[in-house]
Each structure stands twice: as C-alpha cells, then as structure tokens.
Coordinates of C-alpha atoms in Angstrom, one line a residue:
E12 CA 0.0 0.0 0.0
P13 CA 1.6 3.4 -1.0
A14 CA 2.4 5.6 1.9
V15 CA 3.7 9.2 2.0
G16 CA 6.0 10.1 -0.9
G17 CA 5.6 6.7 -2.5
A18 CA 7.1 4.8 0.4
M19 CA 6.1 1.3 1.3
K20 CA 4.4 0.7 4.7
K21 CA 6.1 -1.9 6.9
G22 CA 4.6 -5.3 6.4
S23 CA 3.1 -4.5 3.1
P24 CA 3.5 -7.2 0.4
P25 CA 6.0 -6.3 -2.3
P26 CA 4.7 -5.5 -5.8
P27 CA 4.7 -8.4 -8.3
A28 CA 7.9 -8.9 -10.2
A29 CA 8.0 -7.6 -13.8
A30 CA 8.8 -9.7 -16.7
G31 CA 12.4 -10.8 -16.7
Q32 CA 12.9 -10.2 -13.0
L33 CA 14.0 -13.1 -10.7
R34 CA 13.5 -13.5 -7.0
I35 CA 16.7 -14.5 -5.2
P36 CA 16.1 -17.4 -2.8
G37 CA 16.7 -16.7 0.9
E38 CA 16.0 -12.9 0.6
A39 CA 13.3 -11.2 2.5
E40 CA 10.2 -10.5 0.6
E41 CA 10.0 -6.8 1.6
G42 CA 11.0 -4.1 -0.8
I43 CA 11.3 -4.0 -4.6
L44 CA 13.3 -6.4 -6.7
I45 CA 15.1 -4.7 -9.6
G46 CA 17.1 -7.1 -11.7
F47 CA 19.1 -9.2 -9.2
K48 CA 19.1 -6.6 -6.4
R49 CA 16.4 -6.0 -3.8
Y50 CA 15.8 -2.4 -2.7
S51 CA 13.9 -2.0 0.6
G52 CA 11.1 0.5 0.9
V53 CA 11.1 3.8 2.8
L54 CA 9.3 3.6 6.1
L55 CA 8.1 7.0 7.4
T56 CA 7.0 6.9 11.0
L57 CA 7.3 9.2 14.1
D58 CA 10.1 6.9 15.3
N59 CA 12.1 8.1 12.2
C60 CA 11.5 11.8 12.9
L61 CA 11.5 12.1 16.7
L62 CA 14.9 11.7 18.3
P63 CA 15.1 9.6 21.5
D64 CA 16.3 11.3 24.7
E65 CA 19.6 9.5 24.7
R66 CA 20.4 10.9 21.2
L67 CA 19.4 14.4 22.3
S68 CA 21.5 14.3 25.5
R69 CA 24.5 12.7 23.8
S70 CA 25.0 13.8 20.3
P71 CA 27.9 12.6 18.0
S72 CA 29.7 15.9 18.6
A73 CA 29.5 15.5 22.3
E74 CA 30.9 11.9 22.0
Q75 CA 33.9 13.4 20.2
G76 CA 34.6 15.9 23.0
L77 CA 32.9 19.0 21.7
P78 CA 31.5 21.1 24.6
M79 CA 27.7 21.4 24.7
D80 CA 27.7 25.2 24.7
V81 CA 29.9 25.2 21.6
E82 CA 27.6 22.8 19.9
E83 CA 24.6 24.9 20.7
Q84 CA 26.3 28.0 19.4
L85 CA 27.1 26.2 16.1
R86 CA 23.6 25.0 15.8
K87 CA 22.3 28.5 16.2
Q88 CA 24.8 29.9 13.8
G89 CA 23.9 27.4 11.1
C90 CA 20.1 28.1 11.5
E91 CA 20.8 31.9 11.4
L92 CA 22.8 31.4 8.2
I93 CA 20.0 29.4 6.6
Q94 CA 17.4 32.1 7.6
A95 CA 19.5 34.9 6.3
A96 CA 20.3 33.1 3.1
G97 CA 16.7 32.2 2.6
I98 CA 15.7 35.9 2.9
L99 CA 18.2 36.9 0.3
L100 CA 17.1 34.1 -2.0
R101 CA 13.5 35.1 -1.5
L102 CA 12.5 31.7 -0.2
P103 CA 9.2 31.2 1.7
Q104 CA 9.5 30.9 5.4
V105 CA 8.4 27.2 5.2
A106 CA 11.4 26.4 3.0
M107 CA 13.8 28.1 5.4
A108 CA 12.3 26.2 8.3
T109 CA 12.7 22.9 6.4
G110 CA 16.4 23.7 5.8
Q111 CA 16.9 24.4 9.5
I112 CA 15.2 21.1 10.5
L113 CA 17.4 19.1 8.0
F114 CA 20.4 20.9 9.4
Q115 CA 19.5 19.9 13.0
R116 CA 18.7 16.3 12.1
F117 CA 22.0 15.9 10.2
F118 CA 24.1 17.0 13.1
Y119 CA 22.3 14.5 15.4
C120 CA 23.7 11.9 13.0
K121 CA 27.1 13.4 12.4
S122 CA 29.6 15.5 14.3
F123 CA 30.4 19.2 13.9
I124 CA 34.1 18.2 14.3
R125 CA 34.0 16.2 11.1
H126 CA 31.7 18.4 8.9
C127 CA 31.8 22.0 7.9
V128 CA 28.8 24.0 9.3
E129 CA 28.7 26.4 6.3
N130 CA 28.8 23.6 3.6
V131 CA 26.1 21.7 5.4
A132 CA 24.0 24.8 5.7
M133 CA 24.3 25.6 2.0
A134 CA 23.4 22.0 1.2
C135 CA 20.3 22.2 3.4
V136 CA 19.2 25.4 1.8
H137 CA 19.5 24.0 -1.7
L138 CA 17.8 20.7 -0.7
A139 CA 15.0 22.5 1.2
S140 CA 14.3 24.7 -1.8
K141 CA 13.7 21.7 -3.9
I142 CA 11.6 19.9 -1.3
E143 CA 9.3 22.9 -0.9
E144 CA 9.1 23.3 -4.7
E145 CA 10.9 26.7 -4.7
P146 CA 14.2 25.5 -6.4
R147 CA 17.3 27.7 -6.4
R148 CA 20.5 27.1 -8.2
V149 CA 23.6 26.0 -6.4
R150 CA 25.4 29.0 -7.8
D151 CA 22.8 31.4 -6.3
V152 CA 23.1 29.6 -2.9
I153 CA 26.9 29.9 -2.9
N154 CA 26.8 33.6 -4.0
V155 CA 24.4 34.4 -1.1
F156 CA 26.6 32.7 1.5
H157 CA 29.6 34.5 0.0
R158 CA 27.8 37.8 0.5
L159 CA 26.8 36.9 4.1
K160 CA 30.5 36.1 4.8
Q161 CA 31.5 39.5 3.5
D162 CA 28.9 41.3 5.6
R163 CA 30.2 39.5 8.7
K164 CA 33.7 40.8 7.9
C165 CA 32.4 44.3 7.2
G166 CA 34.1 44.2 3.9
V167 CA 33.2 45.8 0.6
P168 CA 30.8 43.4 -1.3
A169 CA 32.5 41.9 -4.2
P170 CA 31.3 39.2 -6.6
L171 CA 32.6 35.7 -6.2
P172 CA 35.1 34.9 -9.0
L173 CA 34.3 31.8 -11.1
D174 CA 37.7 30.2 -10.6
G175 CA 38.9 26.8 -9.3
S176 CA 37.9 27.7 -5.8
Y177 CA 34.3 28.3 -6.9
V178 CA 34.2 24.9 -8.7
N179 CA 35.6 23.2 -5.6
M180 CA 33.0 24.9 -3.4
K181 CA 30.2 23.9 -5.7
N182 CA 31.4 20.2 -5.6
Q183 CA 31.6 20.3 -1.8
V184 CA 28.0 21.6 -1.6
I185 CA 26.7 18.9 -3.9
V186 CA 28.6 16.2 -1.9
A187 CA 27.3 17.6 1.3
E188 CA 23.7 17.5 0.0
R189 CA 24.1 13.8 -0.9
R190 CA 25.6 13.1 2.5
V191 CA 22.6 14.8 4.2
L192 CA 20.2 12.6 2.1
K193 CA 22.2 9.5 2.9
E194 CA 22.3 10.1 6.7
L195 CA 18.6 10.9 6.9
G196 CA 17.8 7.9 4.8
F197 CA 16.1 10.1 2.2
C198 CA 13.3 10.8 4.8
V199 CA 13.2 14.6 4.4
H200 CA 9.4 15.0 5.0
V201 CA 8.8 17.8 7.5
K202 CA 5.4 18.6 9.0
H203 CA 5.5 22.3 9.9
P204 CA 3.2 24.0 12.5
H205 CA 2.8 27.2 10.5
K206 CA -0.6 26.4 9.0
I207 CA -1.8 25.2 12.4
I208 CA -0.6 28.5 14.1
V209 CA -2.7 30.5 11.6
M210 CA -5.7 28.3 12.2
Y211 CA -5.4 28.7 16.0
L212 CA -5.1 32.4 15.7
Q213 CA -8.3 32.5 13.6
V214 CA -10.2 30.3 16.0
L215 CA -9.1 32.5 18.9
E216 CA -10.1 35.6 16.8
C217 CA -6.6 37.0 17.3
E218 CA -5.5 37.3 13.7
K219 CA -5.7 41.1 13.9
N220 CA -3.2 41.2 16.9
T221 CA -0.1 41.9 14.8
Q222 CA 2.3 41.4 17.7
L223 CA 0.9 38.1 18.8
V224 CA 0.8 36.8 15.2
Q225 CA 4.4 37.8 14.5
T226 CA 5.6 36.3 17.8
A227 CA 3.7 33.0 17.2
W228 CA 5.0 32.8 13.6

C-alpha cells in the first residue's frame, strides 16, 4: 500500500515482479526487486523523525569531545545562516524552516568536528528549496553565502570569482547534499506548524493582533 512520498508501509507485500525479474532465494520478501538486487522500501513513522532522549542528550559531537555550549552555538549559527540566506534568496518561510530542521537532524547523526557548518547549511538550503518546490541554483546559494560572509567581515561586497575555488566549493555543496540525504535515509518530509498556528489564531479571533501573530509565527 503506498504511503507518503511513494514509500512502502512496513509489512506491506511487495509488488509483483515484472517480466524478466527473478527472485533470489533466501532474501526477505519486503522491498522491490530490480534485476538481481532487492531495494527496501522507505518507512516514514514518528520513530524516524522524533529523536530519542539518549540521542538528544549525547550527540555525535559530544561523544567526540565538543562542549555542549559550543555545539549549541554552532547549531544557532547554522540556523541563522539558513534564515539569512533564505531571505536573500526570497524563499518562503516554510522552505527556510525545512532547511533548518534538516540541518539539525543531520548534526544529530554526524559531528560538527567532522563536517563544515557552512557547507552543510548551504546543502540544506539547496535541498529544502527543492523539497518545498521553490528550487534555487547551487550557484545562487553559494553567492548568497559569500555575500553573508563579506557582511560579517564588514568588507566591501565583491562578486565571487568563477575560478577553481568556486568549482571546488560547488562540488563540496553537492557532496554535502548527498551526504545529508544518505544520513537521513532520504526521509526529508517535514510537517510544519505554520498552518496550524494560523488556524489557531483565527479560531481565537486574534489574527488582527499583529504582535501576537508575529511572535507566534
């Protein structure tokens, strides 16, 4: 039975093999057989999205000796970068929130010590723009982060030269995006509370309270 995003529900029977496909004896019957290889389905449940307490209290970064306050600062910095980049890219707020959630999920799988915050943030922005059907080019994402870096250094804005460094950076972002997808098992579905917030404000007849609306959003 199809689930969200075309995934297969756990325990569902696999689809019948097409002509020319063979079933390998001894393999589990779950998933889809393509040629001689069996590919398992994608299971989307709350267990896949909600992190257990032990993972929240002991992240991969903490296990490698990174202090908790430093990790929290890096998480905030990454989310602020994603938000600022999304504004410059004119992305909707939902896309920026998706990128921030992907960023947080990734760094509960991998350590800040092993992976660059900026590269992962760029990858999450690019991936989130496609997930929320507001795609942006990798080049635009890199240019925006380059501009943000110049603003932090209080330097005169200058365009990013299209040299070997740019090509290397583009490849790093693409690799980082693939790594994010791999670590999250391609489960990038995010259920945002934004629509629910708007509904609650309307039910409470508070949609005209600008300060409350802005704070809640």
